[in-house]
Amino acid sequence: MLATYRHVSDSGGAGASGPAGPPPEAMQLWWHSGVQFERWGAQAALACQHACGPGKTAELLRRRGVQDLTVFPSVQHWWDWLQT
């Protein structure tokens, strides 16, 4: 088995270094992984538009009931779409 990456659980509380999830006012969110969504998805605004790549992340978001989901081939395609 070859691991390409792993997720480390947060061990710190307030003031811990690292990302703290999406800001509450974010209306467009790109999820890089299902683990990222599991960790911070509850912090997303109810009216937020969710986006991710095709594959396991999209499957997980759909299973979790995310209704406003757009799937893009890559984060760059999403970013280009936001600029239009």
Coordinates of C-alpha atoms in Angstrom, one line a residue:
M1 CA 0.0 0.0 0.0
L2 CA 1.3 3.4 -0.9
A3 CA -0.2 6.4 1.0
T4 CA -0.2 9.6 -0.9
Y5 CA -1.3 11.8 2.0
R6 CA -2.8 11.6 5.4
H7 CA -5.0 13.7 7.6
V8 CA -3.9 14.7 11.1
S9 CA -6.6 15.4 13.6
D10 CA -6.6 18.8 15.3
S11 CA -4.9 18.6 18.7
G12 CA -5.0 22.3 19.6
G13 CA -7.9 24.4 20.6
A14 CA -8.2 28.2 20.3
G15 CA -5.1 29.7 19.0
A16 CA -3.8 26.5 17.4
S17 CA -2.0 27.1 14.1
G18 CA -3.5 26.0 10.8
P19 CA -6.8 26.6 9.0
A20 CA -9.9 27.1 11.1
G21 CA -12.5 26.4 8.4
P22 CA -14.4 28.7 6.1
P23 CA -15.3 32.2 7.3
P24 CA -19.1 32.4 8.1
E25 CA -19.7 34.9 5.4
A26 CA -18.3 32.7 2.6
M27 CA -20.9 32.1 -0.1
Q28 CA -18.7 30.0 -2.4
L29 CA -16.7 27.1 -1.1
W30 CA -14.4 24.6 -2.8
W31 CA -13.9 21.3 -0.9
H32 CA -10.6 19.6 -1.7
S33 CA -11.5 16.5 0.2
G34 CA -14.4 14.8 2.0
V35 CA -12.4 15.0 5.2
Q36 CA -12.2 18.7 4.8
F37 CA -16.0 18.9 4.4
E38 CA -16.5 16.5 7.4
R39 CA -14.3 18.8 9.5
W40 CA -15.7 22.2 8.5
G41 CA -18.9 21.7 6.5
A42 CA -21.1 22.6 9.4
Q43 CA -19.5 26.0 9.5
A44 CA -20.7 26.8 6.0
A45 CA -23.5 29.4 5.6
L46 CA -26.8 27.8 4.7
A47 CA -27.0 29.7 1.4
C48 CA -23.5 28.7 0.4
Q49 CA -22.7 27.3 -3.0
H50 CA -20.5 24.2 -2.6
A51 CA -18.1 23.0 -5.3
C52 CA -15.6 20.2 -5.7
G53 CA -14.0 18.0 -8.2
P54 CA -15.6 14.8 -9.5
G55 CA -15.1 11.6 -7.5
K56 CA -15.2 10.7 -3.9
T57 CA -15.6 14.2 -2.5
A58 CA -18.6 14.9 -4.7
E59 CA -20.1 11.5 -3.7
L60 CA -19.6 12.3 0.0
L61 CA -21.2 15.8 -0.3
R62 CA -24.2 14.3 -2.1
R63 CA -24.5 11.6 0.6
R64 CA -24.4 14.3 3.3
G65 CA -27.3 16.0 1.6
V66 CA -25.5 19.0 0.0
Q67 CA -28.1 20.4 -2.5
D68 CA -26.3 23.3 -3.9
L69 CA -23.3 21.5 -5.3
T70 CA -21.5 22.1 -8.6
V71 CA -18.8 19.7 -9.8
F72 CA -15.8 21.0 -11.8
P73 CA -13.0 19.2 -13.5
S74 CA -10.5 21.1 -11.3
V75 CA -10.2 23.9 -8.8
Q76 CA -8.8 26.1 -11.6
H77 CA -12.0 25.6 -13.6
W78 CA -14.0 26.6 -10.6
W79 CA -11.8 29.7 -10.0
D80 CA -12.2 30.7 -13.7
W81 CA -16.0 30.3 -13.3
L82 CA -16.0 32.5 -10.3
Q83 CA -14.3 35.3 -12.2
T84 CA -17.0 35.4 -14.9

